Each structure stands twice: as C-alpha cells, then as structure tokens.
PDB file of C-alpha atoms in Angstrom:
ATOM      1  CA  MET A   1      54.627 -16.904 -57.286  1.00  0.00           C
ATOM      2  CA  GLU A   2      52.488 -14.407 -55.366  1.00  0.00           C
ATOM      3  CA  GLN A   3      49.952 -12.591 -57.481  1.00  0.00           C
ATOM      4  CA  GLU A   4      50.463  -8.846 -57.776  1.00  0.00           C
ATOM      5  CA  LYS A   5      47.929  -6.733 -55.902  1.00  0.00           C
ATOM      6  CA  ILE A   6      45.710  -4.523 -58.005  1.00  0.00           C
ATOM      7  CA  SER A   7      43.301  -1.695 -57.208  1.00  0.00           C
ATOM      8  CA  LEU A   8      39.667  -1.286 -58.251  1.00  0.00           C
ATOM      9  CA  GLU A   9      37.285   1.610 -57.724  1.00  0.00           C
ATOM     10  CA  GLY A  10      33.518   1.471 -57.779  1.00  0.00           C
ATOM     11  CA  MET A  11      30.269   1.671 -55.863  1.00  0.00           C
ATOM     12  CA  VAL A  12      28.740  -0.887 -53.502  1.00  0.00           C
ATOM     13  CA  GLU A  13      25.727  -2.090 -55.458  1.00  0.00           C
ATOM     14  CA  SER A  14      24.385  -4.773 -53.131  1.00  0.00           C
ATOM     15  CA  ILE A  15      25.541  -6.661 -50.055  1.00  0.00           C
ATOM     16  CA  VAL A  16      25.072 -10.405 -50.275  1.00  0.00           C
ATOM     17  CA  TYR A  17      26.334 -11.221 -46.782  1.00  0.00           C
ATOM     18  CA  LYS A  18      27.691  -9.205 -43.874  1.00  0.00           C
ATOM     19  CA  ASN A  19      28.874 -10.276 -40.416  1.00  0.00           C
ATOM     20  CA  ASP A  20      28.573  -7.314 -38.064  1.00  0.00           C
ATOM     21  CA  GLU A  21      30.766  -9.023 -35.452  1.00  0.00           C
ATOM     22  CA  THR A  22      33.809  -9.536 -37.677  1.00  0.00           C
ATOM     23  CA  GLY A  23      33.196  -7.112 -40.533  1.00  0.00           C
ATOM     24  CA  TYR A  24      33.456  -9.877 -43.139  1.00  0.00           C
ATOM     25  CA  ALA A  25      31.356  -9.126 -46.202  1.00  0.00           C
ATOM     26  CA  ILE A  26      30.439 -10.509 -49.604  1.00  0.00           C
ATOM     27  CA  PHE A  27      29.097  -7.848 -51.922  1.00  0.00           C
ATOM     28  CA  ILE A  28      28.608  -6.772 -55.507  1.00  0.00           C
ATOM     29  CA  ALA A  29      30.375  -3.618 -56.646  1.00  0.00           C
ATOM     30  CA  ASP A  30      29.758  -1.663 -59.808  1.00  0.00           C
ATOM     31  CA  VAL A  31      33.201  -1.183 -61.375  1.00  0.00           C
ATOM     32  CA  ASP A  32      33.104   0.774 -64.617  1.00  0.00           C
ATOM     33  CA  GLY A  33      29.582  -0.451 -65.255  1.00  0.00           C
ATOM     34  CA  GLN A  34      30.441  -4.111 -64.613  1.00  0.00           C
ATOM     35  CA  PRO A  35      29.305  -6.116 -61.559  1.00  0.00           C
ATOM     36  CA  VAL A  36      32.236  -7.506 -59.544  1.00  0.00           C
ATOM     37  CA  THR A  37      31.838  -9.910 -56.638  1.00  0.00           C
ATOM     38  CA  MET A  38      34.114  -8.893 -53.777  1.00  0.00           C
ATOM     39  CA  VAL A  39      34.897 -10.560 -50.466  1.00  0.00           C
ATOM     40  CA  GLY A  40      36.896  -9.477 -47.444  1.00  0.00           C
ATOM     41  CA  THR A  41      36.826  -7.763 -44.084  1.00  0.00           C
ATOM     42  CA  LEU A  42      35.164  -4.400 -44.681  1.00  0.00           C
ATOM     43  CA  PRO A  43      33.409  -3.275 -41.492  1.00  0.00           C
ATOM     44  CA  PHE A  44      30.733  -0.592 -41.598  1.00  0.00           C
ATOM     45  CA  LEU A  45      30.094  -1.187 -45.303  1.00  0.00           C
ATOM     46  CA  PHE A  46      26.814  -0.031 -46.832  1.00  0.00           C
ATOM     47  CA  GLU A  47      25.176   0.037 -50.238  1.00  0.00           C
ATOM     48  CA  GLY A  48      25.707   3.215 -52.225  1.00  0.00           C
ATOM     49  CA  GLU A  49      29.165   3.952 -50.828  1.00  0.00           C
ATOM     50  CA  SER A  50      32.066   4.607 -53.157  1.00  0.00           C
ATOM     51  CA  ILE A  51      35.050   2.348 -52.478  1.00  0.00           C
ATOM     52  CA  LEU A  52      38.660   2.000 -53.533  1.00  0.00           C
ATOM     53  CA  VAL A  53      39.944  -1.502 -52.864  1.00  0.00           C
ATOM     54  CA  SER A  54      43.223  -3.319 -53.326  1.00  0.00           C
ATOM     55  CA  GLY A  55      43.662  -7.064 -53.425  1.00  0.00           C
ATOM     56  CA  GLN A  56      43.756 -10.042 -55.772  1.00  0.00           C
ATOM     57  CA  TRP A  57      41.537 -12.000 -58.089  1.00  0.00           C
ATOM     58  CA  THR A  58      40.620 -15.458 -56.834  1.00  0.00           C
ATOM     59  CA  VAL A  59      38.444 -18.295 -58.103  1.00  0.00           C
ATOM     60  CA  HIS A  60      36.009 -19.881 -55.647  1.00  0.00           C
ATOM     61  CA  LYS A  61      35.285 -23.530 -56.424  1.00  0.00           C
ATOM     62  CA  THR A  62      31.530 -22.913 -56.108  1.00  0.00           C
ATOM     63  CA  TYR A  63      30.960 -19.212 -56.812  1.00  0.00           C
ATOM     64  CA  GLY A  64      33.615 -18.591 -59.427  1.00  0.00           C
ATOM     65  CA  LYS A  65      35.702 -15.481 -59.956  1.00  0.00           C
ATOM     66  CA  GLN A  66      35.873 -13.076 -57.022  1.00  0.00           C
ATOM     67  CA  PHE A  67      38.011 -10.159 -55.927  1.00  0.00           C
ATOM     68  CA  ARG A  68      39.545 -10.640 -52.480  1.00  0.00           C
ATOM     69  CA  VAL A  69      39.900  -7.302 -50.732  1.00  0.00           C
ATOM     70  CA  ASP A  70      42.976  -6.818 -48.554  1.00  0.00           C
ATOM     71  CA  ALA A  71      42.681  -3.058 -47.972  1.00  0.00           C
ATOM     72  CA  PHE A  72      40.053  -0.465 -48.742  1.00  0.00           C
ATOM     73  CA  GLU A  73      38.961   3.141 -48.521  1.00  0.00           C
ATOM     74  CA  LYS A  74      35.391   4.337 -48.765  1.00  0.00           C
ATOM     75  CA  ASN A  75      33.622   7.610 -49.380  1.00  0.00           C
ATOM     76  CA  LEU A  76      30.093   8.896 -49.076  1.00  0.00           C
ATOM     77  CA  PRO A  77      27.967   8.769 -52.219  1.00  0.00           C
ATOM     78  CA  THR A  78      27.625  11.976 -54.237  1.00  0.00           C
ATOM     79  CA  THR A  79      24.986  11.288 -56.903  1.00  0.00           C
ATOM     80  CA  THR A  80      21.265  11.234 -56.159  1.00  0.00           C
ATOM     81  CA  ASP A  81      20.917   7.572 -57.190  1.00  0.00           C
ATOM     82  CA  ALA A  82      23.823   6.513 -54.958  1.00  0.00           C
ATOM     83  CA  ILE A  83      22.562   8.635 -52.060  1.00  0.00           C
ATOM     84  CA  LEU A  84      19.119   7.038 -52.369  1.00  0.00           C
ATOM     85  CA  LYS A  85      20.648   3.558 -52.321  1.00  0.00           C
ATOM     86  CA  TYR A  86      22.816   4.511 -49.338  1.00  0.00           C
ATOM     87  CA  LEU A  87      19.955   5.951 -47.276  1.00  0.00           C
ATOM     88  CA  SER A  88      17.646   3.063 -48.216  1.00  0.00           C
ATOM     89  CA  SER A  89      20.189   0.475 -47.022  1.00  0.00           C
ATOM     90  CA  GLY A  90      19.416   0.986 -43.332  1.00  0.00           C
ATOM     91  CA  VAL A  91      22.737   2.698 -42.647  1.00  0.00           C
ATOM     92  CA  ILE A  92      20.965   5.422 -40.662  1.00  0.00           C
ATOM     93  CA  ARG A  93      18.517   4.329 -38.022  1.00  0.00           C
ATOM     94  CA  GLY A  94      15.204   6.047 -38.544  1.00  0.00           C
ATOM     95  CA  ILE A  95      15.408   6.140 -42.330  1.00  0.00           C
ATOM     96  CA  GLY A  96      13.792   3.415 -44.403  1.00  0.00           C
ATOM     97  CA  ALA A  97      13.285   3.204 -48.138  1.00  0.00           C
ATOM     98  CA  VAL A  98      10.164   5.421 -48.152  1.00  0.00           C
ATOM     99  CA  THR A  99      11.698   8.159 -46.002  1.00  0.00           C
ATOM    100  CA  ALA A 100      14.933   7.969 -47.990  1.00  0.00           C
ATOM    101  CA  GLY A 101      12.980   8.591 -51.173  1.00  0.00           C
ATOM    102  CA  ARG A 102      11.245  11.606 -49.684  1.00  0.00           C
ATOM    103  CA  ILE A 103      14.540  13.103 -48.461  1.00  0.00           C
ATOM    104  CA  VAL A 104      16.259  12.652 -51.806  1.00  0.00           C
ATOM    105  CA  ASP A 105      13.230  13.940 -53.712  1.00  0.00           C
ATOM    106  CA  LEU A 106      13.307  17.133 -51.656  1.00  0.00           C
ATOM    107  CA  TYR A 107      17.028  17.758 -51.298  1.00  0.00           C
ATOM    108  CA  GLY A 108      18.632  15.808 -54.135  1.00  0.00           C
ATOM    109  CA  ASP A 109      22.407  15.510 -53.998  1.00  0.00           C
ATOM    110  CA  ARG A 110      22.467  17.818 -50.956  1.00  0.00           C
ATOM    111  CA  ALA A 111      20.528  15.303 -48.855  1.00  0.00           C
ATOM    112  CA  LEU A 112      23.508  14.128 -46.803  1.00  0.00           C
ATOM    113  CA  GLU A 113      24.665  17.698 -46.245  1.00  0.00           C
ATOM    114  CA  VAL A 114      21.220  18.591 -44.879  1.00  0.00           C
ATOM    115  CA  ILE A 115      21.189  15.567 -42.578  1.00  0.00           C
ATOM    116  CA  ALA A 116      24.633  16.408 -41.192  1.00  0.00           C
ATOM    117  CA  GLN A 117      24.454  20.178 -40.935  1.00  0.00           C
ATOM    118  CA  GLU A 118      20.805  21.250 -41.005  1.00  0.00           C
ATOM    119  CA  PRO A 119      18.732  18.402 -39.546  1.00  0.00           C
ATOM    120  CA  SER A 120      15.907  20.776 -38.619  1.00  0.00           C
ATOM    121  CA  ARG A 121      15.084  21.002 -42.341  1.00  0.00           C
ATOM    122  CA  LEU A 122      14.166  17.301 -42.288  1.00  0.00           C
ATOM    123  CA  THR A 123      10.979  18.226 -40.415  1.00  0.00           C
ATOM    124  CA  ARG A 124       9.559  19.431 -43.742  1.00  0.00           C
ATOM    125  CA  ILE A 125       9.188  15.749 -44.590  1.00  0.00           C
ATOM    126  CA  LYS A 126       6.047  13.955 -43.487  1.00  0.00           C
ATOM    127  CA  GLY A 127       6.631  11.756 -40.462  1.00  0.00           C
ATOM    128  CA  ILE A 128       9.883  13.381 -39.262  1.00  0.00           C
ATOM    129  CA  SER A 129       9.527  15.247 -35.965  1.00  0.00           C
ATOM    130  CA  PRO A 130      12.249  17.515 -34.528  1.00  0.00           C
ATOM    131  CA  ALA A 131      13.325  14.728 -32.160  1.00  0.00           C
ATOM    132  CA  ARG A 132      13.505  12.196 -34.979  1.00  0.00           C
ATOM    133  CA  ALA A 133      15.448  14.673 -37.145  1.00  0.00           C
ATOM    134  CA  ARG A 134      18.052  15.084 -34.378  1.00  0.00           C
ATOM    135  CA  ALA A 135      18.283  11.301 -33.948  1.00  0.00           C
ATOM    136  CA  ILE A 136      18.790  10.836 -37.698  1.00  0.00           C
ATOM    137  CA  SER A 137      21.549  13.454 -37.749  1.00  0.00           C
ATOM    138  CA  GLU A 138      23.290  11.855 -34.764  1.00  0.00           C
ATOM    139  CA  ALA A 139      23.137   8.423 -36.385  1.00  0.00           C
ATOM    140  CA  PHE A 140      24.644   9.896 -39.535  1.00  0.00           C
ATOM    141  CA  GLN A 141      27.454  11.508 -37.519  1.00  0.00           C
ATOM    142  CA  ASN A 142      28.279   8.028 -36.243  1.00  0.00           C
ATOM    143  CA  GLN A 143      29.124   7.075 -39.808  1.00  0.00           C
ATOM    144  CA  PHE A 144      31.770   9.796 -39.873  1.00  0.00           C
ATOM    145  CA  GLY A 145      33.168   8.407 -36.635  1.00  0.00           C
ATOM    146  CA  MET A 146      33.381   4.891 -38.054  1.00  0.00           C
ATOM    147  CA  ARG A 147      35.068   6.150 -41.204  1.00  0.00           C
ATOM    148  CA  SER A 148      37.593   8.173 -39.197  1.00  0.00           C
ATOM    149  CA  LEU A 149      38.355   5.158 -37.040  1.00  0.00           C
ATOM    150  CA  LEU A 150      39.013   2.953 -40.064  1.00  0.00           C
ATOM    151  CA  VAL A 151      41.392   5.522 -41.544  1.00  0.00           C
ATOM    152  CA  PHE A 152      43.145   6.009 -38.207  1.00  0.00           C
ATOM    153  CA  LEU A 153      43.739   2.296 -37.636  1.00  0.00           C
ATOM    154  CA  GLN A 154      44.679   1.434 -41.209  1.00  0.00           C
ATOM    155  CA  GLN A 155      47.435   4.052 -41.311  1.00  0.00           C
ATOM    156  CA  TYR A 156      49.166   2.062 -38.570  1.00  0.00           C
ATOM    157  CA  GLY A 157      48.642  -1.308 -40.217  1.00  0.00           C
ATOM    158  CA  ILE A 158      45.844  -2.502 -37.936  1.00  0.00           C
ATOM    159  CA  ALA A 159      43.443  -4.827 -39.732  1.00  0.00           C
ATOM    160  CA  PRO A 160      39.871  -3.572 -40.285  1.00  0.00           C
ATOM    161  CA  TYR A 161      38.622  -6.478 -38.178  1.00  0.00           C
ATOM    162  CA  PHE A 162      39.806  -4.671 -35.049  1.00  0.00           C
ATOM    163  CA  ALA A 163      37.855  -1.540 -35.945  1.00  0.00           C
ATOM    164  CA  VAL A 164      34.664  -3.390 -35.001  1.00  0.00           C
ATOM    165  CA  LYS A 165      36.043  -4.196 -31.536  1.00  0.00           C
ATOM    166  CA  VAL A 166      37.323  -0.667 -30.984  1.00  0.00           C
ATOM    167  CA  TRP A 167      34.047   0.923 -32.107  1.00  0.00           C
ATOM    168  CA  LYS A 168      32.023  -1.300 -29.781  1.00  0.00           C
ATOM    169  CA  ARG A 169      34.306  -0.277 -26.921  1.00  0.00           C
ATOM    170  CA  TRP A 170      34.420   3.514 -27.375  1.00  0.00           C
ATOM    171  CA  GLY A 171      32.068   4.454 -30.220  1.00  0.00           C
ATOM    172  CA  ARG A 172      32.426   7.997 -31.551  1.00  0.00           C
ATOM    173  CA  GLN A 173      35.111   8.725 -28.957  1.00  0.00           C
ATOM    174  CA  SER A 174      37.412   6.006 -30.333  1.00  0.00           C
ATOM    175  CA  VAL A 175      39.886   8.140 -32.289  1.00  0.00           C
ATOM    176  CA  ASP A 176      40.137  10.784 -29.559  1.00  0.00           C
ATOM    177  CA  MET A 177      40.698   8.100 -26.918  1.00  0.00           C
ATOM    178  CA  LEU A 178      43.452   6.407 -28.906  1.00  0.00           C
ATOM    179  CA  ARG A 179      45.195   9.646 -29.786  1.00  0.00           C
ATOM    180  CA  GLN A 180      45.290  10.457 -26.102  1.00  0.00           C
ATOM    181  CA  ASN A 181      46.466   6.993 -25.080  1.00  0.00           C
ATOM    182  CA  PRO A 182      47.257   4.439 -27.838  1.00  0.00           C
ATOM    183  CA  TYR A 183      48.203   1.876 -25.176  1.00  0.00           C
ATOM    184  CA  LEU A 184      44.499   1.354 -24.575  1.00  0.00           C
ATOM    185  CA  LEU A 185      44.670  -0.878 -27.652  1.00  0.00           C
ATOM    186  CA  ALA A 186      46.946  -3.286 -25.791  1.00  0.00           C
ATOM    187  CA  GLU A 187      45.096  -3.066 -22.504  1.00  0.00           C
ATOM    188  CA  GLN A 188      41.479  -3.291 -23.658  1.00  0.00           C
ATOM    189  CA  ILE A 189      41.353  -4.747 -27.181  1.00  0.00           C
ATOM    190  CA  ASP A 190      41.987  -8.492 -27.508  1.00  0.00           C
ATOM    191  CA  GLY A 191      44.481  -9.357 -30.214  1.00  0.00           C
ATOM    192  CA  ILE A 192      46.510  -6.134 -30.159  1.00  0.00           C
ATOM    193  CA  GLY A 193      49.574  -6.444 -27.952  1.00  0.00           C
ATOM    194  CA  PHE A 194      51.890  -4.009 -26.255  1.00  0.00           C
ATOM    195  CA  GLU A 195      54.468  -4.116 -29.036  1.00  0.00           C
ATOM    196  CA  LYS A 196      51.974  -2.980 -31.699  1.00  0.00           C
ATOM    197  CA  ALA A 197      50.498  -0.291 -29.466  1.00  0.00           C
ATOM    198  CA  ASP A 198      54.017   0.860 -28.603  1.00  0.00           C
ATOM    199  CA  ALA A 199      54.982   1.121 -32.269  1.00  0.00           C
ATOM    200  CA  ILE A 200      51.895   3.257 -32.902  1.00  0.00           C
ATOM    201  CA  ALA A 201      52.670   5.497 -29.937  1.00  0.00           C
ATOM    202  CA  MET A 202      56.266   5.993 -31.035  1.00  0.00           C
ATOM    203  CA  HIS A 203      55.101   6.834 -34.554  1.00  0.00           C
ATOM    204  CA  MET A 204      52.751   9.409 -33.020  1.00  0.00           C
ATOM    205  CA  GLY A 205      55.707  11.010 -31.242  1.00  0.00           C
ATOM    206  CA  TYR A 206      54.957   9.826 -27.727  1.00  0.00           C
ATOM    207  CA  ASP A 207      57.533  10.431 -25.024  1.00  0.00           C
ATOM    208  CA  GLU A 208      59.088   7.072 -24.218  1.00  0.00           C
ATOM    209  CA  PHE A 209      58.765   7.933 -20.520  1.00  0.00           C
ATOM    210  CA  SER A 210      55.071   8.753 -20.811  1.00  0.00           C
ATOM    211  CA  PRO A 211      53.133   7.439 -17.798  1.00  0.00           C
ATOM    212  CA  PHE A 212      50.808   5.671 -20.236  1.00  0.00           C
ATOM    213  CA  ARG A 213      53.770   3.863 -21.795  1.00  0.00           C
ATOM    214  CA  LEU A 214      55.420   2.965 -18.497  1.00  0.00           C
ATOM    215  CA  GLY A 215      52.174   1.633 -17.082  1.00  0.00           C
ATOM    216  CA  ALA A 216      51.401  -0.446 -20.158  1.00  0.00           C
ATOM    217  CA  ALA A 217      54.977  -1.755 -20.310  1.00  0.00           C
ATOM    218  CA  LEU A 218      54.907  -2.811 -16.673  1.00  0.00           C
ATOM    219  CA  LYS A 219      51.630  -4.677 -17.207  1.00  0.00           C
ATOM    220  CA  TYR A 220      53.180  -6.332 -20.251  1.00  0.00           C
ATOM    221  CA  VAL A 221      56.252  -7.435 -18.262  1.00  0.00           C
ATOM    222  CA  LEU A 222      54.116  -8.894 -15.501  1.00  0.00           C
ATOM    223  CA  HIS A 223      51.813 -10.632 -17.968  1.00  0.00           C
ATOM    224  CA  GLN A 224      54.721 -12.161 -19.903  1.00  0.00           C
ATOM    225  CA  ASN A 225      56.366 -13.453 -16.745  1.00  0.00           C
ATOM    226  CA  ALA A 226      53.085 -14.845 -15.445  1.00  0.00           C
ATOM    227  CA  PHE A 227      52.521 -16.568 -18.802  1.00  0.00           C
ATOM    228  CA  ASN A 228      55.987 -18.123 -18.485  1.00  0.00           C
ATOM    229  CA  GLY A 229      55.048 -19.634 -15.145  1.00  0.00           C
ATOM    230  CA  HIS A 230      56.514 -17.088 -12.731  1.00  0.00           C
ATOM    231  CA  THR A 231      54.398 -16.251  -9.703  1.00  0.00           C
ATOM    232  CA  PHE A 232      56.491 -13.221  -8.683  1.00  0.00           C
ATOM    233  CA  LEU A 233      59.525 -11.162  -9.674  1.00  0.00           C
ATOM    234  CA  PRO A 234      62.365 -10.672  -7.196  1.00  0.00           C
ATOM    235  CA  ASP A 235      62.518  -7.146  -5.839  1.00  0.00           C
ATOM    236  CA  GLY A 236      64.976  -5.156  -7.927  1.00  0.00           C
ATOM    237  CA  ALA A 237      65.428  -7.868 -10.534  1.00  0.00           C
ATOM    238  CA  PRO A 238      65.421  -6.679 -14.163  1.00  0.00           C
ATOM    239  CA  ALA A 239      62.562  -7.881 -16.319  1.00  0.00           C
ATOM    240  CA  GLN A 240      63.540  -8.045 -19.981  1.00  0.00           C
ATOM    241  CA  VAL A 241      61.014  -8.300 -22.765  1.00  0.00           C
ATOM    242  CA  SER A 242      61.590  -7.904 -26.452  1.00  0.00           C
ATOM    243  CA  GLY A 243      59.883  -5.334 -28.609  1.00  0.00           C
ATOM    244  CA  GLY A 244      61.259  -6.989 -31.723  1.00  0.00           C
ATOM    245  CA  GLY A 245      64.231  -5.879 -33.786  1.00  0.00           C
ATOM    246  CA  HIS A 246      66.935  -3.870 -32.043  1.00  0.00           C
ATOM    247  CA  ARG A 247      66.622  -3.474 -28.327  1.00  0.00           C
ATOM    248  CA  GLN A 248      67.005  -0.251 -26.446  1.00  0.00           C
ATOM    249  CA  GLY A 249      65.812  -0.423 -22.881  1.00  0.00           C
ATOM    250  CA  PHE A 250      63.960   2.206 -20.947  1.00  0.00           C
ATOM    251  CA  GLY A 251      63.314   2.261 -17.241  1.00  0.00           C
ATOM    252  CA  VAL A 252      60.051   1.155 -15.714  1.00  0.00           C
ATOM    253  CA  PRO A 253      60.136   2.209 -12.046  1.00  0.00           C
ATOM    254  CA  HIS A 254      58.970  -0.292  -9.511  1.00  0.00           C
ATOM    255  CA  ARG A 255      59.411  -0.715  -5.773  1.00  0.00           C
ATOM    256  CA  GLY A 256      63.052  -1.181  -4.917  1.00  0.00           C
ATOM    257  CA  GLY A 257      64.517  -0.950  -8.406  1.00  0.00           C
ATOM    258  CA  THR A 258      64.023  -0.428 -12.116  1.00  0.00           C
ATOM    259  CA  ALA A 259      62.840  -2.977 -14.644  1.00  0.00           C
ATOM    260  CA  ARG A 260      64.386  -2.663 -18.081  1.00  0.00           C
ATOM    261  CA  VAL A 261      61.939  -3.054 -20.938  1.00  0.00           C
ATOM    262  CA  ALA A 262      63.077  -3.247 -24.546  1.00  0.00           C
ATOM    263  CA  SER A 263      61.376  -0.636 -26.658  1.00  0.00           C
ATOM    264  CA  GLY A 264      62.219  -2.030 -30.051  1.00  0.00           C
ATOM    265  CA  ARG A 265      63.669   1.316 -31.180  1.00  0.00           C
ATOM    266  CA  GLU A 266      67.144   2.003 -32.501  1.00  0.00           C
TER     267      GLU A 266
END
C-alpha cells in the first residue's frame, strides 16, 4: 500500500550534498525546532531559505530515517539569523560570511530589501564599491528568476530537475521565453517532448493554429517518422501522431497537402 504524502515546513539549516547539474540535494531542515534529514531534487536550494515540502518518510539502510521530497516551495528568509545564514551560504556571488555579517549588522531584517531595491546603500560597507554593489544586486535578482522558473514549471507538472536545464539555457529570460513560446521546451530541452509542451500551451490558452504550434508539430511528425525508419513522407500523405487520450486532428500545412496531427484535446 502506497504511503500517504505529508507536508512539512521549515528552514534549510545545512546542505550536506548538492549536485548543481541535477538539482539533487541532501540537507538538514529545522522543522519545529527538530532537525530533519531530507533528500530529493530541489534545484537552487540554499541555507537559510524557508521551505514547504511534500513527500514521504523513508528509511535508508545506512543513514536511517529520511524525508523524501517529491514537491516543494521555497521562500526568502525573513529573520536576521536566517538572512545571515542565507547570505553566508554563497548564494550571492560577491558576498562571503564576513560581508554577510556586515550587511546584516547594518540593515538587519531589511538586508535583502536593500540588496534588491537600493544596492547603492551597500557602499556604506567596507570593501563594497558601487560596481560590486550593482553586481551583488544583479546576482540576487537571479535568485528571483530561479524561483519564478520553479513555480512556473511546477504548475504544469514539470519536474524540478528540468528547471536546471532551462535555467542554463535561458537564465533570467526563461519564464518570458516560455510564456511567449512554450514549444521551446520540446525543441531545445532534452526530455520534454512535444506532447507535454503542447499540453502546457493549450493550458495557457494558445491558439491551436499558432505558428509556434504548427512548426513544433511538424518537427515532431518528421522526427517520429524518422525514428520509425522512414526516410521521407510521400507528398500529400497524412502523418498521424498521437497526443495521448482522445484525438482531434489539426492541420499542419506542408507542400502539396496537409498533415493531420492529433492534438490530444477533446
């Protein structure tokens, strides 16, 4: 019998292991004053962040009881102690433990607000020039971009693992790029196919005859037929692919005829 998923809320106390390529992490969270070992794919995770996770308890044969995270949300720290831990973790390039201490000593629980909105005030701190202050603020803004990307992808059921790939491809422009053309996920991110990208686009209210959709669908048809061993498609011959579930075709224009591609919509 499958174990029921439960939710826990706490703060990232320390990170034991983190793979920046996959987002897999092992970390200790403070949950109601108790340390809890958690494991799972949580990209862009840093000490001091507040997290809400859902998952299941497991028992590792070597390391004992752990909480396996299946989904998560995270928020910026709000207390001075948590902000100090967060800034000291290396999350923002240009801020180490000493500089983090100086920032928090001067600005307290408004430290992150100053970094984001008034970086020029950082120059009051020894060792921070105007150029370095701007670089620190920009690096901090990247954290907002990563967080927005995670939220954007998770609402459509895309695993956090893919957020790492998407961020490396488009950085802070990721969400804007995908809102403009969600089919980029199928065309440029390994592991996300046309059907998933199409479902996202339809959920976003895309016109089923959008040029982005027709172009991605045509590439999908050609790729599927090539994978099945075909070296060409007869001119005017229909190419049928399944989007899963109920089929409702839409036309993909091509020279001499129209290919019918199943959209997977009722």
